[in-house]
Amino acid sequence: MRKAAEGWDFGTVVRLLRQHTGLSQAAVARLVNIDQAEVSRLERGRKKIRDRRQVKQWGEALGVPPELIGLLPHNRDSLAPAHPVDGRIRLPAGPGQLLLPAGQLLPPSALPVLTEPASGLSNDMVAVTLNRGIEEWARMPLRALIAAAHAVDGHERHFVVDASEAAPQGRALTIPVAYELDDFTYGVLWAVTGFDASLLGDDADLHKCLELSPQDLLRNGKSLAKVNGLTGGAQMFLGSQACAQFILDQRDELADDPLFWTREQRGEEAATWLFFRHKHRYLRETAPVRAHSGVGRAFCVPRWAVDTSPAYERILLFLTLALMEAYGVTTWLVDESDLQRTDGFVLVPGRKAAIATWVRTETVAQTKLTSGRQTLRTFTDITRHAQAHSVTAAGSPGERLVATAEYLGLDSGWLTRRCRQFAAGGTRRLARPRSRHLSLAALDVACSFVAAEFRSTGRVIKARSR
């Protein structure tokens, strides 16, 4: 165990600990509040933990001796993944890196950042005087950021722009004030960078997989989540695409006003709706003709999932529900942990149901069309329960979004203000995707909807202090 700890092989640490204590994988999963499948992936080397704080939390939960945790390498402060403090991130002057932590499936990422002092600040733009360093940085072939540092009320704030989108205005580079580096922009950068890294790194293998039909891909792979040993982000892409295409192929069978049940419970999983092109297309094609006419989507997000998610992931989850509402799909959110393993499905009550599950599944993504009475009865009971016990139940999309923000521990007033800023200027210059499979269009729709919803109703949202 000592050798495994020194090598950051926490999968071996957990396996040896289970052998010594007799704990099952399910028991370990309960102790650290994750799925058993996550423990299985960890032990088989399919999942890595590189965040020392997460290792420490696991160690405390499992009773790993502190001296063994002490053997794990400390990240140098200069190389530690950056996390927002009081909603903002501080960057050192000059060239550096913004290290983004690994998610459940997304890899850790590093973004080169060049930080220069701002030369001016207006209501909607920050200006930076052009210099040779900025001009060279803007030609960098890899994803990189240019940041402007500006002191406001004694606190230094940073505003970032994708280096490839750093179009100068005369002798100055201008950065939208909306691109202040806080939990909101951090979440967008974290997700886009992680998905980009996965999809671009696996581009050749992905191309081969995409030549297969969804049926062939599901039939030929031992596990869709492990096709050709793809990275986590690529696994998510293939799983979500296969399930989305399966449901689209069953549209004639799933006519009328279907009800959806989804397994996404963290921002990382939900962000696939915001950034995967095929997910946005799928949502548009399944949206109701008349908004909020009966089509609804239920999310099961247990309280523990909220409590263990960083703010930037909770913001991504909020924006995903806003996206659903933008397309006229009523959202329900329930917190019962015993429902979190329910398969993803689309239900036409009393007629048909399509099962399509790819989130947190170790087996081949499950897709099946059924009219079995027992299955239909079970799914009907689940959707009725979601409608009756939603923690975000309300009569309008705006009220549901306020309730969603409250449940996720987010300031709805602040979220509204930030969405208004992004709706005015868009998100492209912040994090332009490099992969052809990614897009910011759905994110822009979500931001614009939140902004318009509260502008049109004239709602005054009581915001907690940040």
XYZ file of C-alpha atoms in Angstrom:
466
model
C 0.000 0.000 0.000
C 2.896 2.336 0.734
C 4.228 1.933 -2.817
C 0.769 2.505 -4.275
C 0.292 5.667 -2.199
C 3.655 7.047 -3.263
C 2.699 6.430 -6.898
C -0.735 8.093 -6.615
C -2.279 4.694 -7.422
C -5.356 5.250 -5.282
C -7.194 2.437 -7.076
C -4.729 -0.032 -5.593
C -4.972 1.724 -2.206
C -8.753 1.249 -2.211
C -8.520 -2.369 -3.377
C -5.971 -3.268 -0.687
C -8.022 -1.444 1.919
C -11.107 -3.440 0.923
C -9.172 -6.694 1.122
C -7.957 -5.754 4.609
C -11.320 -4.555 5.937
C -13.739 -6.740 3.992
C -15.606 -3.726 2.641
C -17.475 -4.206 -0.627
C -17.276 -1.741 -3.522
C -20.858 -0.735 -2.729
C -19.887 0.021 0.877
C -16.944 2.151 -0.255
C -19.245 3.983 -2.674
C -21.669 4.777 0.149
C -18.872 6.037 2.392
C -17.557 8.510 -0.192
C -20.932 9.377 -1.790
C -20.327 8.101 -5.320
C -21.665 5.269 -7.482
C -20.242 1.765 -7.144
C -19.343 2.015 -10.838
C -16.941 4.846 -9.982
C -15.180 2.655 -7.400
C -14.943 -0.136 -9.967
C -13.404 2.218 -12.553
C -10.925 3.472 -9.979
C -9.745 -0.016 -9.000
C -9.368 -1.083 -12.645
C -7.348 1.990 -13.555
C -10.106 3.535 -15.682
C -10.366 6.505 -13.336
C -7.567 8.515 -11.734
C -7.564 10.865 -8.760
C -4.978 13.628 -9.003
C -6.532 16.168 -6.642
C -4.821 15.854 -3.264
C -7.805 17.324 -1.450
C -10.095 14.668 -2.940
C -7.614 11.954 -1.905
C -7.574 13.392 1.605
C -11.380 13.403 1.763
C -11.506 9.787 0.574
C -8.799 8.841 3.042
C -10.705 10.356 5.955
C -13.958 8.677 4.898
C -12.295 5.267 4.509
C -10.027 5.497 7.542
C -6.756 5.402 5.585
C -3.897 6.066 8.015
C -2.828 9.747 7.851
C 0.809 8.753 7.402
C -0.090 7.081 4.105
C -1.947 10.152 2.896
C 1.148 12.090 3.873
C 3.132 10.068 1.355
C 1.103 11.461 -1.513
C 2.961 14.223 -3.367
C 1.957 17.806 -2.648
C 1.145 19.919 -5.670
C 3.352 22.956 -5.901
C 1.301 26.091 -5.372
C 2.337 27.392 -8.773
C 1.076 24.232 -10.450
C -2.057 23.576 -8.395
C -5.391 23.645 -10.194
C -6.923 27.068 -9.711
C -10.251 27.328 -7.926
C -12.324 30.502 -7.578
C -11.951 32.216 -4.196
C -14.920 34.388 -3.232
C -16.146 33.765 -6.765
C -12.961 35.030 -8.457
C -9.539 33.738 -9.480
C -6.236 35.570 -9.105
C -3.603 35.201 -11.821
C 0.106 36.050 -11.574
C 1.443 38.797 -13.858
C 3.093 37.765 -17.108
C 3.012 34.310 -18.719
C 1.671 31.454 -16.653
C -0.855 28.645 -16.608
C -4.416 28.179 -15.456
C -4.616 24.540 -14.370
C -8.119 23.091 -14.439
C -8.858 20.047 -12.256
C -10.032 16.671 -13.489
C -13.711 15.877 -13.296
C -15.325 12.482 -12.841
C -14.473 11.706 -16.480
C -12.887 14.833 -17.911
C -9.072 15.015 -17.771
C -7.144 17.756 -15.970
C -6.200 20.546 -18.345
C -3.685 23.384 -18.505
C -4.387 26.694 -20.207
C -1.437 28.992 -20.983
C -2.318 32.506 -19.809
C -0.598 35.826 -20.473
C -1.656 38.400 -17.872
C -1.121 42.104 -18.573
C -2.275 45.201 -16.672
C -5.438 46.828 -17.998
C -5.052 50.298 -19.465
C -8.700 51.233 -19.069
C -12.120 50.011 -17.946
C -15.518 51.102 -19.260
C -18.980 49.774 -18.528
C -18.661 46.866 -20.923
C -15.017 46.616 -22.018
C -11.549 46.342 -20.510
C -8.671 47.642 -22.615
C -5.079 46.375 -22.693
C -2.325 48.191 -24.567
C -0.953 45.994 -27.342
C 2.626 44.804 -27.095
C 4.780 42.224 -28.792
C 3.986 39.603 -26.188
C 0.225 39.861 -26.782
C 0.701 39.746 -30.555
C 2.824 36.591 -30.272
C 0.413 35.024 -27.787
C -2.503 35.626 -30.180
C -0.732 33.467 -32.788
C -0.322 30.521 -30.424
C -1.695 27.398 -32.189
C -2.925 25.794 -28.949
C -5.772 27.030 -26.772
C -4.540 29.923 -24.645
C -5.884 32.957 -22.807
C -4.933 36.604 -22.611
C -5.920 38.216 -19.323
C -6.258 41.824 -18.220
C -5.698 42.621 -14.540
C -7.541 45.618 -13.110
C -7.881 46.766 -9.491
C -11.413 47.689 -8.417
C -12.048 48.927 -4.867
C -8.700 47.531 -3.785
C -9.372 44.077 -5.241
C -7.630 42.837 -8.359
C -9.991 41.408 -10.945
C -9.071 39.481 -14.079
C -10.792 39.472 -17.456
C -9.860 36.816 -20.010
C -10.266 36.245 -23.733
C -9.432 33.299 -25.972
C -6.085 34.259 -27.537
C -7.296 33.297 -31.021
C -10.212 35.735 -30.625
C -8.054 38.616 -29.400
C -8.973 41.092 -32.147
C -7.282 44.448 -31.457
C -9.055 47.806 -31.622
C -6.380 50.212 -32.839
C -3.448 49.892 -30.462
C -5.459 48.189 -27.740
C -6.960 44.789 -27.098
C -10.499 44.970 -25.705
C -12.020 42.263 -23.509
C -15.732 42.218 -22.583
C -16.376 42.887 -18.905
C -18.631 39.816 -19.072
C -15.474 37.706 -19.333
C -14.390 38.381 -15.775
C -12.753 35.244 -14.410
C -15.245 34.007 -11.822
C -17.246 30.835 -11.157
C -19.325 31.388 -14.307
C -16.495 31.835 -16.803
C -14.350 29.277 -14.979
C -17.060 26.649 -15.463
C -17.327 27.380 -19.190
C -13.545 27.246 -19.632
C -13.291 24.066 -17.554
C -15.924 22.196 -19.569
C -14.938 23.408 -23.052
C -11.237 22.806 -22.411
C -11.868 19.336 -20.994
C -14.167 18.276 -23.829
C -11.826 19.754 -26.425
C -8.835 17.894 -24.989
C -10.715 14.585 -24.985
C -12.317 14.861 -28.410
C -9.255 16.220 -30.198
C -6.988 13.675 -28.537
C -9.250 10.834 -29.675
C -10.226 12.363 -33.022
C -8.927 9.514 -35.226
C -10.557 6.765 -33.135
C -13.746 8.789 -32.847
C -13.888 9.127 -36.615
C -13.784 5.340 -36.973
C -16.498 4.890 -34.362
C -18.743 7.491 -35.970
C -18.652 5.586 -39.249
C -20.662 2.860 -37.508
C -24.396 3.133 -36.993
C -25.491 3.543 -33.359
C -26.854 -0.019 -33.500
C -23.542 -1.439 -34.714
C -21.606 0.571 -32.178
C -23.756 -0.757 -29.360
C -23.748 -4.311 -30.657
C -20.038 -4.644 -31.420
C -18.522 -3.039 -28.336
C -18.069 -4.916 -25.053
C -18.881 -1.558 -23.507
C -19.720 1.653 -25.286
C -17.877 3.545 -22.565
C -14.655 1.710 -23.418
C -14.607 1.679 -27.202
C -10.935 1.657 -28.227
C -9.932 2.845 -24.750
C -11.237 6.353 -25.391
C -10.853 9.177 -22.900
C -13.700 10.094 -20.581
C -14.930 13.017 -22.662
C -15.000 10.878 -25.804
C -16.862 8.151 -23.923
C -19.479 10.729 -22.939
C -19.730 11.918 -26.530
C -20.295 8.453 -28.007
C -22.730 7.382 -25.301
C -24.852 10.496 -25.537
C -24.866 10.437 -29.332
C -25.928 6.798 -29.552
C -28.789 7.345 -27.096
C -29.913 10.595 -28.723
C -29.970 9.031 -32.182
C -31.881 6.016 -30.885
C -34.625 8.262 -29.497
C -34.764 10.349 -32.672
C -35.196 7.145 -34.668
C -38.262 6.337 -32.532
C -40.001 9.701 -32.999
C -43.046 8.178 -34.698
C -43.484 5.818 -31.748
C -42.958 8.624 -29.220
C -45.335 11.216 -30.656
C -47.700 13.417 -28.618
C -46.198 14.894 -25.431
C -43.448 12.599 -24.121
C -41.982 12.842 -20.648
C -38.211 12.521 -20.177
C -36.212 11.182 -17.250
C -32.496 11.952 -17.228
C -29.593 10.711 -15.094
C -27.413 13.828 -15.266
C -26.829 15.067 -11.727
C -23.558 17.003 -11.906
C -22.458 19.904 -14.060
C -19.924 17.754 -15.885
C -22.649 15.400 -17.133
C -25.182 18.162 -17.795
C -22.652 20.266 -19.723
C -22.961 17.820 -22.620
C -26.274 19.573 -23.397
C -24.555 22.944 -23.476
C -21.559 22.039 -25.649
C -22.140 18.864 -27.724
C -23.546 19.791 -31.139
C -25.609 16.620 -31.445
C -27.240 17.179 -28.031
C -28.389 20.655 -29.016
C -29.736 19.355 -32.322
C -31.526 16.538 -30.491
C -33.100 18.997 -28.068
C -34.335 21.222 -30.889
C -35.859 18.274 -32.733
C -37.670 16.928 -29.664
C -38.885 20.298 -28.363
C -42.675 20.770 -28.128
C -44.430 22.781 -30.820
C -46.166 24.771 -28.087
C -43.957 25.731 -25.166
C -44.712 24.097 -21.816
C -47.675 22.233 -23.261
C -46.964 18.994 -21.420
C -43.478 17.922 -22.483
C -41.249 17.789 -19.417
C -37.857 16.535 -18.299
C -37.062 15.342 -14.790
C -33.607 15.485 -13.219
C -32.659 13.512 -10.113
C -30.055 15.556 -8.251
C -29.683 14.297 -4.670
C -28.686 16.756 -1.972
C -25.314 15.047 -1.581
C -24.533 15.644 -5.279
C -25.146 19.368 -4.770
C -23.076 19.492 -1.598
C -20.091 17.771 -3.236
C -20.142 19.796 -6.471
C -18.070 22.988 -6.845
C -19.938 26.180 -7.699
C -18.793 26.198 -11.317
C -20.346 22.754 -11.906
C -23.588 23.809 -10.239
C -23.717 26.814 -12.573
C -23.387 24.495 -15.578
C -26.258 22.402 -14.221
C -28.399 25.525 -13.746
C -27.704 26.643 -17.321
C -28.682 23.189 -18.597
C -32.103 23.427 -16.954
C -32.431 26.962 -18.341
C -31.709 25.542 -21.809
C -34.539 23.020 -21.416
C -36.942 25.753 -20.358
C -35.799 27.887 -23.301
C -37.083 25.180 -25.669
C -40.434 24.950 -23.902
C -39.602 21.827 -21.892
C -40.852 22.054 -18.317
C -38.203 20.919 -15.827
C -38.658 19.035 -12.580
C -35.892 18.387 -10.086
C -36.117 15.735 -7.373
C -33.606 14.906 -4.672
C -34.424 11.278 -3.769
C -31.194 9.263 -3.859
C -33.090 6.004 -4.383
C -34.168 7.203 -7.844
C -30.710 8.121 -9.118
C -30.086 4.694 -10.657
C -33.304 4.777 -12.691
C -32.604 4.302 -16.392
C -32.903 7.319 -18.628
C -36.157 7.078 -20.550
C -38.700 8.806 -22.760
C -42.303 7.958 -21.913
C -45.603 8.333 -23.723
C -47.913 7.380 -20.818
C -49.974 4.301 -21.482
C -48.369 3.619 -24.870
C -44.612 3.368 -25.296
C -41.308 4.053 -23.601
C -37.790 4.276 -24.975
C -34.985 3.417 -22.569
C -31.740 5.228 -23.330
C -29.054 5.252 -20.648
C -25.420 6.286 -21.000
C -24.674 8.318 -17.841
C -22.817 6.414 -15.108
C -23.195 2.992 -16.708
C -20.428 0.412 -16.928
C -22.208 -1.730 -19.493
C -23.118 -1.062 -23.101
C -25.343 2.002 -23.321
C -28.851 0.697 -22.844
C -31.373 1.403 -25.599
C -34.716 -0.328 -25.915
C -38.248 0.437 -27.066
C -40.898 -1.154 -24.877
C -44.642 -1.252 -24.355
C -44.483 -3.630 -21.386
C -47.250 -2.816 -18.941
C -45.104 -3.132 -15.832
C -42.357 -0.930 -17.266
C -44.848 1.715 -18.405
C -46.515 1.662 -14.993
C -43.157 2.083 -13.226
C -42.055 4.954 -15.459
C -45.445 6.636 -15.125
C -45.218 6.458 -11.332
C -41.713 7.956 -11.430
C -42.701 10.886 -13.649
C -45.826 11.571 -11.565
C -43.676 11.540 -8.467
C -41.252 13.995 -10.079
C -44.081 16.358 -10.991
C -45.636 16.159 -7.530
C -42.426 16.398 -5.509
C -40.165 18.618 -7.589
C -38.111 20.921 -5.370
C -38.374 23.525 -8.149
C -42.142 23.291 -8.771
C -43.572 26.631 -9.913
C -45.985 28.086 -12.437
C -43.506 29.757 -14.787
C -40.036 29.071 -16.195
C -38.600 32.066 -14.356
C -39.926 30.906 -11.016
C -38.617 27.393 -11.635
C -35.177 28.772 -12.451
C -35.120 30.864 -9.276
C -36.055 27.736 -7.308
C -33.355 25.775 -9.170
C -30.718 28.345 -8.253
C -31.872 28.244 -4.631
C -31.630 24.445 -4.469
C -28.170 24.516 -6.053
C -26.974 27.138 -3.588
C -26.518 29.815 -6.267
C -27.400 33.495 -6.222
C -30.187 33.859 -8.798
C -29.758 37.620 -9.011
C -26.065 37.286 -9.774
C -26.764 34.530 -12.319
C -29.324 36.741 -14.048
C -26.880 39.633 -14.247
C -24.139 37.428 -15.658
C -26.501 35.874 -18.217
C -27.536 39.359 -19.337
C -23.905 40.258 -19.881
C -23.279 37.144 -21.972
C -26.540 37.545 -23.871
C -25.391 40.995 -24.947
C -22.002 39.918 -26.282
C -22.017 36.143 -26.719
C -19.513 33.596 -25.450
C -17.359 32.836 -28.510
C -14.463 35.116 -27.610
C -14.239 33.499 -24.182
C -13.837 29.857 -25.183
C -14.093 29.087 -28.886
C -14.180 25.270 -29.260
C -11.511 23.666 -31.450
C -13.327 20.344 -31.942
C -15.899 20.172 -34.712
C -18.167 18.246 -32.342
C -18.506 21.181 -29.950
C -20.462 24.407 -30.126
C -21.364 27.347 -27.869
C -24.787 27.849 -29.503
C -26.756 26.087 -26.740
C -24.907 28.040 -24.038
C -25.835 31.272 -25.789
C -29.480 30.164 -25.958
C -29.503 29.419 -22.229
C -27.952 32.777 -21.306
C -30.289 34.699 -23.603
C -33.335 32.907 -22.195
C -32.442 33.693 -18.586
C -31.831 37.330 -19.524
C -35.056 37.659 -21.529
C -37.225 35.776 -19.029
C -36.552 38.201 -16.231
C -36.423 41.254 -18.465
C -39.826 40.526 -20.024
C -41.566 39.743 -16.742
C -39.936 42.616 -14.909
C -39.225 40.323 -11.998
C -37.144 41.652 -9.160
C -35.017 38.837 -7.805
C -33.851 39.014 -4.252
C -30.158 38.144 -4.382
C -28.060 36.906 -1.507
C -24.737 38.627 -1.018
C -21.777 36.939 -2.669
